Amino acid sequence: MPLDPCYRTMLWGGFVLILVASAGIVLPVEDAAIGRLIDWIRPTNRYYDPLRLEISLAIAGLFLIWGAHELSTRFPNPANLPPFHWYGHFTAGAAIVPFFLIGHHELLGIPPGIWAEDGPMEYLTVLLLVLSAALAIRATSRPGKAFGREERLVLWLFAIGLLFLAGEEISWGQRILGIETPAALKANNVQGELNLHNLTVGWNEVARMIIACLLSALIWLNESDRLPLPRGWLDGLRPPPALFFWLPLLLIPGHLYDELFEQIVSFAILAYALTIDRRARGD
């Protein structure tokens, strides 16, 4: 059966991205053009070079090709895709995109400092992660049969992971408490701080693109009930299908900027944690 034009656009768009990325990797003459693109985008760190951007483009191309196949199989008619809703996490994420870009490019007098280290938006991300962890832990302690033993274990791991991310985000309180960075870590950490994620600066955007595509794939697989899990396992932890269906529209372009991506993901995580908490209460 021929693909709908919507899916054909995704498919050919994926092929074009892979072609452009391959040309950039194989032909050094393309580096100048990609370099100008990077200057225009202004990614968060100066280590994001043409090679890394080309890798990100190739990853996005592969995701679009997979997505065209996956969605066309599940929804041959795009009109049957889950309806778009301005859920709270999507609304909040979409609202901060222009706010971030204007500040990041120092336009309209909006100070970029609100997105800086120890700035208000960084602490908002930390607050959302800690709140989500608290909701997950509370859900495990609710009486009743909302979640089984395996699901409670996964929720505890989820909460611990969120607290780890929150600690990493503020360098484990180093700047607040005045903790000195160990010499071995300081020598290899771009910002000389007490965290792990700054050991990979330069590849962070590529890592975020991979994370964005994996999260998007899980969202779409969950909607089509094709998650690679045994039947019935962890069903209580599955998010409502339509709740995150359109989130990839924010996740994938947002991967270029540390703070923007972290903010979008933290809103989505809070939306998921609230869903889990409501299930635990039997609402």
mmCIF file of C-alpha atoms in Angstrom:
data_model
loop_
_atom_site.group_PDB
_atom_site.id
_atom_site.type_symbol
_atom_site.label_atom_id
_atom_site.label_comp_id
_atom_site.label_asym_id
_atom_site.label_seq_id
_atom_site.Cartn_x
_atom_site.Cartn_y
_atom_site.Cartn_z
ATOM 1 C CA MET A 1 0.000 0.000 0.000
ATOM 2 C CA PRO A 2 1.477 3.413 -0.934
ATOM 3 C CA LEU A 3 2.525 5.685 1.897
ATOM 4 C CA ASP A 4 0.450 8.727 2.772
ATOM 5 C CA PRO A 5 2.192 12.014 1.763
ATOM 6 C CA CYS A 6 2.727 12.788 5.466
ATOM 7 C CA TYR A 7 4.800 9.644 5.951
ATOM 8 C CA ARG A 8 6.534 10.014 2.601
ATOM 9 C CA THR A 9 7.727 13.438 3.741
ATOM 10 C CA MET A 10 9.140 11.905 6.929
ATOM 11 C CA LEU A 11 10.787 9.102 4.960
ATOM 12 C CA TRP A 12 12.423 11.304 2.342
ATOM 13 C CA GLY A 13 13.340 13.875 4.955
ATOM 14 C CA GLY A 14 15.221 11.144 6.814
ATOM 15 C CA PHE A 15 17.060 10.087 3.671
ATOM 16 C CA VAL A 16 18.003 13.715 2.931
ATOM 17 C CA LEU A 17 19.392 14.222 6.442
ATOM 18 C CA ILE A 18 21.487 11.061 6.172
ATOM 19 C CA LEU A 19 22.722 12.127 2.714
ATOM 20 C CA VAL A 20 23.689 15.593 3.952
ATOM 21 C CA ALA A 21 25.412 14.132 7.027
ATOM 22 C CA SER A 22 27.289 11.571 4.943
ATOM 23 C CA ALA A 23 28.426 14.241 2.488
ATOM 24 C CA GLY A 24 29.637 16.397 5.352
ATOM 25 C CA ILE A 25 31.629 13.537 6.880
ATOM 26 C CA VAL A 26 33.135 12.318 3.584
ATOM 27 C CA LEU A 27 33.691 15.707 1.895
ATOM 28 C CA PRO A 28 35.679 18.193 4.005
ATOM 29 C CA VAL A 29 34.462 21.020 1.756
ATOM 30 C CA GLU A 30 31.121 20.764 3.535
ATOM 31 C CA ASP A 31 32.656 21.623 6.889
ATOM 32 C CA ALA A 32 32.600 25.346 6.156
ATOM 33 C CA ALA A 33 28.860 25.337 5.478
ATOM 34 C CA ILE A 34 28.152 23.193 8.544
ATOM 35 C CA GLY A 35 30.398 25.477 10.576
ATOM 36 C CA ARG A 36 28.327 28.502 9.538
ATOM 37 C CA LEU A 37 25.191 26.609 10.525
ATOM 38 C CA ILE A 38 26.681 25.965 13.972
ATOM 39 C CA ASP A 39 27.548 29.662 14.328
ATOM 40 C CA TRP A 40 23.936 30.539 13.513
ATOM 41 C CA ILE A 41 22.461 27.937 15.863
ATOM 42 C CA ARG A 42 24.832 28.857 18.706
ATOM 43 C CA PRO A 43 24.725 25.546 20.579
ATOM 44 C CA THR A 44 25.336 25.729 24.291
ATOM 45 C CA ASN A 45 29.005 24.784 24.180
ATOM 46 C CA ARG A 46 31.783 25.785 21.788
ATOM 47 C CA TYR A 47 32.989 22.177 21.359
ATOM 48 C CA TYR A 48 30.085 21.206 19.096
ATOM 49 C CA ASP A 49 31.848 20.994 15.729
ATOM 50 C CA PRO A 50 30.769 20.014 12.166
ATOM 51 C CA LEU A 51 31.502 16.312 12.692
ATOM 52 C CA ARG A 52 29.280 16.111 15.767
ATOM 53 C CA LEU A 53 26.465 18.048 14.103
ATOM 54 C CA GLU A 54 26.639 15.701 11.108
ATOM 55 C CA ILE A 55 26.377 12.711 13.441
ATOM 56 C CA SER A 56 23.304 14.296 15.044
ATOM 57 C CA LEU A 57 21.750 14.869 11.603
ATOM 58 C CA ALA A 58 22.338 11.216 10.690
ATOM 59 C CA ILE A 59 20.707 10.054 13.943
ATOM 60 C CA ALA A 60 17.699 12.289 13.266
ATOM 61 C CA GLY A 61 17.495 10.906 9.721
ATOM 62 C CA LEU A 62 17.444 7.322 10.952
ATOM 63 C CA PHE A 63 14.738 8.204 13.462
ATOM 64 C CA LEU A 64 12.558 9.802 10.777
ATOM 65 C CA ILE A 65 12.874 6.734 8.541
ATOM 66 C CA TRP A 66 11.956 4.450 11.446
ATOM 67 C CA GLY A 67 9.130 6.771 12.477
ATOM 68 C CA ALA A 68 7.648 6.818 8.977
ATOM 69 C CA HIS A 69 7.522 3.019 8.997
ATOM 70 C CA GLU A 70 6.245 2.703 12.570
ATOM 71 C CA LEU A 71 3.493 5.301 12.311
ATOM 72 C CA SER A 72 2.349 4.263 8.834
ATOM 73 C CA THR A 73 1.995 0.688 10.097
ATOM 74 C CA ARG A 74 -0.040 1.702 13.125
ATOM 75 C CA PHE A 75 -1.917 4.626 11.549
ATOM 76 C CA PRO A 76 -2.170 4.169 7.762
ATOM 77 C CA ASN A 77 -4.321 7.294 7.710
ATOM 78 C CA PRO A 78 -2.594 10.179 9.564
ATOM 79 C CA ALA A 79 -6.041 11.548 10.395
ATOM 80 C CA ASN A 80 -6.259 8.739 12.972
ATOM 81 C CA LEU A 81 -3.155 9.844 14.871
ATOM 82 C CA PRO A 82 -3.844 10.753 18.506
ATOM 83 C CA PRO A 83 -5.363 14.247 18.634
ATOM 84 C CA PHE A 84 -3.083 17.055 19.682
ATOM 85 C CA HIS A 85 -3.775 18.575 23.100
ATOM 86 C CA TRP A 86 -2.062 21.425 24.875
ATOM 87 C CA TYR A 87 -1.260 19.357 27.946
ATOM 88 C CA GLY A 88 0.489 21.205 30.742
ATOM 89 C CA HIS A 89 3.953 19.782 30.104
ATOM 90 C CA PHE A 90 3.751 20.473 26.356
ATOM 91 C CA THR A 91 2.389 23.985 26.904
ATOM 92 C CA ALA A 92 5.144 24.803 29.400
ATOM 93 C CA GLY A 93 7.844 23.320 27.164
ATOM 94 C CA ALA A 94 6.602 25.167 24.078
ATOM 95 C CA ALA A 95 6.324 28.434 26.013
ATOM 96 C CA ILE A 96 9.956 28.433 27.104
ATOM 97 C CA VAL A 97 11.351 27.722 23.602
ATOM 98 C CA PRO A 98 11.061 31.326 22.304
ATOM 99 C CA PHE A 99 11.878 32.627 25.786
ATOM 100 C CA PHE A 100 15.097 30.603 25.817
ATOM 101 C CA LEU A 101 16.106 31.419 22.219
ATOM 102 C CA ILE A 102 15.572 35.152 22.720
ATOM 103 C CA GLY A 103 17.683 35.095 25.867
ATOM 104 C CA HIS A 104 20.296 32.758 24.378
ATOM 105 C CA HIS A 105 20.766 35.026 21.350
ATOM 106 C CA GLU A 106 20.630 38.123 23.589
ATOM 107 C CA LEU A 107 17.645 39.673 21.827
ATOM 108 C CA LEU A 108 15.004 42.097 23.137
ATOM 109 C CA GLY A 109 17.043 42.809 26.235
ATOM 110 C CA ILE A 110 16.150 39.535 27.973
ATOM 111 C CA PRO A 111 19.160 38.667 30.140
ATOM 112 C CA PRO A 112 20.712 35.278 29.299
ATOM 113 C CA GLY A 113 21.769 34.982 32.937
ATOM 114 C CA ILE A 114 18.429 33.464 33.918
ATOM 115 C CA TRP A 115 19.624 30.281 32.179
ATOM 116 C CA ALA A 116 23.138 30.409 33.667
ATOM 117 C CA GLU A 117 24.690 28.091 36.223
ATOM 118 C CA ASP A 118 22.850 28.537 39.523
ATOM 119 C CA GLY A 119 20.282 30.637 37.685
ATOM 120 C CA PRO A 120 16.511 30.483 38.267
ATOM 121 C CA MET A 121 15.768 28.131 35.355
ATOM 122 C CA GLU A 122 18.427 25.656 36.464
ATOM 123 C CA TYR A 123 16.911 25.562 39.939
ATOM 124 C CA LEU A 124 13.456 25.163 38.408
ATOM 125 C CA THR A 125 14.712 22.039 36.621
ATOM 126 C CA VAL A 126 16.145 20.706 39.891
ATOM 127 C CA LEU A 127 12.898 21.470 41.726
ATOM 128 C CA LEU A 128 10.824 19.623 39.119
ATOM 129 C CA LEU A 129 13.135 16.585 39.260
ATOM 130 C CA VAL A 130 13.055 16.431 43.070
ATOM 131 C CA LEU A 131 9.276 16.901 43.139
ATOM 132 C CA SER A 132 8.862 14.110 40.575
ATOM 133 C CA ALA A 133 11.090 11.815 42.645
ATOM 134 C CA ALA A 134 9.021 12.578 45.750
ATOM 135 C CA LEU A 135 5.792 11.766 43.898
ATOM 136 C CA ALA A 136 7.244 8.467 42.668
ATOM 137 C CA ILE A 137 8.333 7.500 46.184
ATOM 138 C CA ARG A 138 4.944 8.485 47.592
ATOM 139 C CA ALA A 139 3.253 6.317 44.970
ATOM 140 C CA THR A 140 5.188 3.255 46.216
ATOM 141 C CA SER A 141 3.955 3.807 49.772
ATOM 142 C CA ARG A 142 0.262 4.076 48.932
ATOM 143 C CA PRO A 143 -1.878 1.226 50.268
ATOM 144 C CA GLY A 144 -3.801 -0.861 47.782
ATOM 145 C CA LYS A 145 -2.971 -2.799 44.669
ATOM 146 C CA ALA A 146 -2.250 0.000 42.186
ATOM 147 C CA PHE A 147 1.282 -1.323 41.641
ATOM 148 C CA GLY A 148 2.898 -4.706 41.987
ATOM 149 C CA ARG A 149 6.291 -5.456 43.537
ATOM 150 C CA GLU A 150 8.182 -5.075 40.249
ATOM 151 C CA GLU A 151 6.465 -1.780 39.521
ATOM 152 C CA ARG A 152 7.321 -0.428 42.958
ATOM 153 C CA LEU A 153 10.959 -1.417 42.438
ATOM 154 C CA VAL A 154 11.020 0.388 39.085
ATOM 155 C CA LEU A 155 9.504 3.475 40.723
ATOM 156 C CA TRP A 156 12.213 3.467 43.382
ATOM 157 C CA LEU A 157 14.897 3.197 40.683
ATOM 158 C CA PHE A 158 13.147 5.983 38.768
ATOM 159 C CA ALA A 159 13.182 8.210 41.863
ATOM 160 C CA ILE A 160 16.841 7.486 42.609
ATOM 161 C CA GLY A 161 17.725 8.275 38.992
ATOM 162 C CA LEU A 162 15.886 11.602 39.186
ATOM 163 C CA LEU A 163 17.679 12.550 42.411
ATOM 164 C CA PHE A 164 20.986 11.692 40.744
ATOM 165 C CA LEU A 165 20.133 13.965 37.802
ATOM 166 C CA ALA A 166 19.142 16.746 40.192
ATOM 167 C CA GLY A 167 22.454 16.387 42.031
ATOM 168 C CA GLU A 168 24.389 16.466 38.764
ATOM 169 C CA GLU A 169 22.489 19.558 37.638
ATOM 170 C CA ILE A 170 23.736 21.614 40.609
ATOM 171 C CA SER A 171 27.124 19.847 40.780
ATOM 172 C CA TRP A 172 26.027 18.237 44.040
ATOM 173 C CA GLY A 173 25.755 21.605 45.753
ATOM 174 C CA GLN A 174 29.426 22.355 45.174
ATOM 175 C CA ARG A 175 28.988 26.062 44.430
ATOM 176 C CA ILE A 176 26.453 26.470 47.229
ATOM 177 C CA LEU A 177 28.618 24.749 49.862
ATOM 178 C CA GLY A 178 31.999 25.855 48.514
ATOM 179 C CA ILE A 179 33.299 22.305 47.975
ATOM 180 C CA GLU A 180 36.634 21.992 46.178
ATOM 181 C CA THR A 181 36.748 19.778 43.068
ATOM 182 C CA PRO A 182 39.110 16.771 43.414
ATOM 183 C CA ALA A 183 42.232 17.303 41.300
ATOM 184 C CA ALA A 184 41.686 14.270 39.047
ATOM 185 C CA LEU A 185 38.128 15.316 38.232
ATOM 186 C CA LYS A 186 39.021 18.979 37.844
ATOM 187 C CA ALA A 187 41.659 18.170 35.236
ATOM 188 C CA ASN A 188 39.168 16.353 33.026
ATOM 189 C CA ASN A 189 36.018 18.369 33.678
ATOM 190 C CA VAL A 190 35.478 21.241 31.236
ATOM 191 C CA GLN A 191 33.981 23.451 33.943
ATOM 192 C CA GLY A 192 36.233 22.092 36.665
ATOM 193 C CA GLU A 193 33.214 21.055 38.701
ATOM 194 C CA LEU A 194 32.034 18.154 40.819
ATOM 195 C CA ASN A 195 29.891 16.369 38.241
ATOM 196 C CA LEU A 196 30.109 13.713 35.557
ATOM 197 C CA HIS A 197 28.164 15.235 32.668
ATOM 198 C CA ASN A 198 30.807 17.891 32.006
ATOM 199 C CA LEU A 199 33.347 15.169 31.281
ATOM 200 C CA THR A 200 31.675 14.643 27.905
ATOM 201 C CA VAL A 201 31.131 18.246 26.780
ATOM 202 C CA GLY A 202 31.283 18.341 22.994
ATOM 203 C CA TRP A 203 29.427 15.056 22.711
ATOM 204 C CA ASN A 204 26.544 16.112 24.967
ATOM 205 C CA GLU A 205 24.435 17.305 22.038
ATOM 206 C CA VAL A 206 24.896 13.975 20.276
ATOM 207 C CA ALA A 207 23.980 12.155 23.491
ATOM 208 C CA ARG A 208 20.873 14.325 23.865
ATOM 209 C CA MET A 209 19.860 13.599 20.260
ATOM 210 C CA ILE A 210 20.132 9.867 20.972
ATOM 211 C CA ILE A 211 18.131 10.291 24.194
ATOM 212 C CA ALA A 212 15.498 12.380 22.382
ATOM 213 C CA CYS A 213 15.090 9.748 19.662
ATOM 214 C CA LEU A 214 14.962 6.857 22.147
ATOM 215 C CA LEU A 215 12.364 8.626 24.297
ATOM 216 C CA SER A 216 10.346 9.455 21.191
ATOM 217 C CA ALA A 217 10.514 5.840 20.025
ATOM 218 C CA LEU A 218 9.320 4.597 23.440
ATOM 219 C CA ILE A 219 6.454 7.099 23.366
ATOM 220 C CA TRP A 220 5.289 5.893 19.943
ATOM 221 C CA LEU A 221 5.793 2.227 20.794
ATOM 222 C CA ASN A 222 3.787 2.696 23.969
ATOM 223 C CA GLU A 223 0.968 4.235 21.954
ATOM 224 C CA SER A 224 0.920 1.291 19.567
ATOM 225 C CA ASP A 225 1.231 -1.175 22.493
ATOM 226 C CA ARG A 226 4.435 -2.624 21.085
ATOM 227 C CA LEU A 227 6.867 -1.948 23.896
ATOM 228 C CA PRO A 228 9.407 -4.800 24.105
ATOM 229 C CA LEU A 229 8.075 -6.055 27.454
ATOM 230 C CA PRO A 230 6.349 -9.301 28.425
ATOM 231 C CA ARG A 231 2.591 -8.987 28.100
ATOM 232 C CA GLY A 232 1.055 -7.331 31.138
ATOM 233 C CA TRP A 233 4.434 -6.514 32.727
ATOM 234 C CA LEU A 234 4.692 -2.987 34.188
ATOM 235 C CA ASP A 235 1.336 -2.052 32.641
ATOM 236 C CA GLY A 236 0.573 0.120 35.654
ATOM 237 C CA LEU A 237 3.537 2.362 34.798
ATOM 238 C CA ARG A 238 2.644 3.009 31.175
ATOM 239 C CA PRO A 239 1.730 6.649 30.541
ATOM 240 C CA PRO A 240 -1.587 7.443 28.840
ATOM 241 C CA PRO A 241 -0.845 7.005 25.115
ATOM 242 C CA ALA A 242 -1.839 10.456 23.910
ATOM 243 C CA LEU A 243 -0.235 12.330 26.820
ATOM 244 C CA PHE A 244 3.263 12.393 25.309
ATOM 245 C CA PHE A 245 2.580 11.493 21.674
ATOM 246 C CA TRP A 246 3.547 14.912 20.314
ATOM 247 C CA LEU A 247 6.445 15.514 22.710
ATOM 248 C CA PRO A 248 9.074 14.606 20.041
ATOM 249 C CA LEU A 249 8.219 17.924 18.339
ATOM 250 C CA LEU A 250 9.951 19.601 21.302
ATOM 251 C CA LEU A 251 12.483 16.958 22.294
ATOM 252 C CA ILE A 252 14.350 16.594 19.014
ATOM 253 C CA PRO A 253 14.964 20.271 18.126
ATOM 254 C CA GLY A 254 15.533 21.060 21.821
ATOM 255 C CA HIS A 255 18.537 18.716 21.948
ATOM 256 C CA LEU A 256 20.869 21.494 20.775
ATOM 257 C CA TYR A 257 20.721 23.379 24.061
ATOM 258 C CA ASP A 258 21.496 21.924 27.475
ATOM 259 C CA GLU A 259 19.154 24.017 29.595
ATOM 260 C CA LEU A 260 16.273 24.018 27.115
ATOM 261 C CA PHE A 261 16.340 20.230 26.726
ATOM 262 C CA GLU A 262 16.617 19.693 30.474
ATOM 263 C CA GLN A 263 13.652 22.004 31.066
ATOM 264 C CA ILE A 264 11.438 20.308 28.461
ATOM 265 C CA VAL A 265 12.279 16.858 29.838
ATOM 266 C CA SER A 266 11.724 17.950 33.445
ATOM 267 C CA PHE A 267 8.205 19.198 32.616
ATOM 268 C CA ALA A 268 7.455 15.870 30.901
ATOM 269 C CA ILE A 269 8.841 13.887 33.840
ATOM 270 C CA LEU A 270 6.647 15.849 36.265
ATOM 271 C CA ALA A 271 3.586 15.154 34.083
ATOM 272 C CA TYR A 272 4.423 11.439 34.205
ATOM 273 C CA ALA A 273 5.027 11.487 37.978
ATOM 274 C CA LEU A 274 1.669 13.196 38.530
ATOM 275 C CA THR A 275 0.002 10.487 36.429
ATOM 276 C CA ILE A 276 1.628 7.766 38.540
ATOM 277 C CA ASP A 277 0.604 9.538 41.736
ATOM 278 C CA ARG A 278 -3.023 9.743 40.593
ATOM 279 C CA ARG A 279 -3.032 6.022 39.803
ATOM 280 C CA ALA A 280 -1.621 5.247 43.221
ATOM 281 C CA ARG A 281 -4.467 7.235 44.793
ATOM 282 C CA GLY A 282 -6.957 5.372 42.657
ATOM 283 C CA ASP A 283 -8.173 8.507 40.830
#
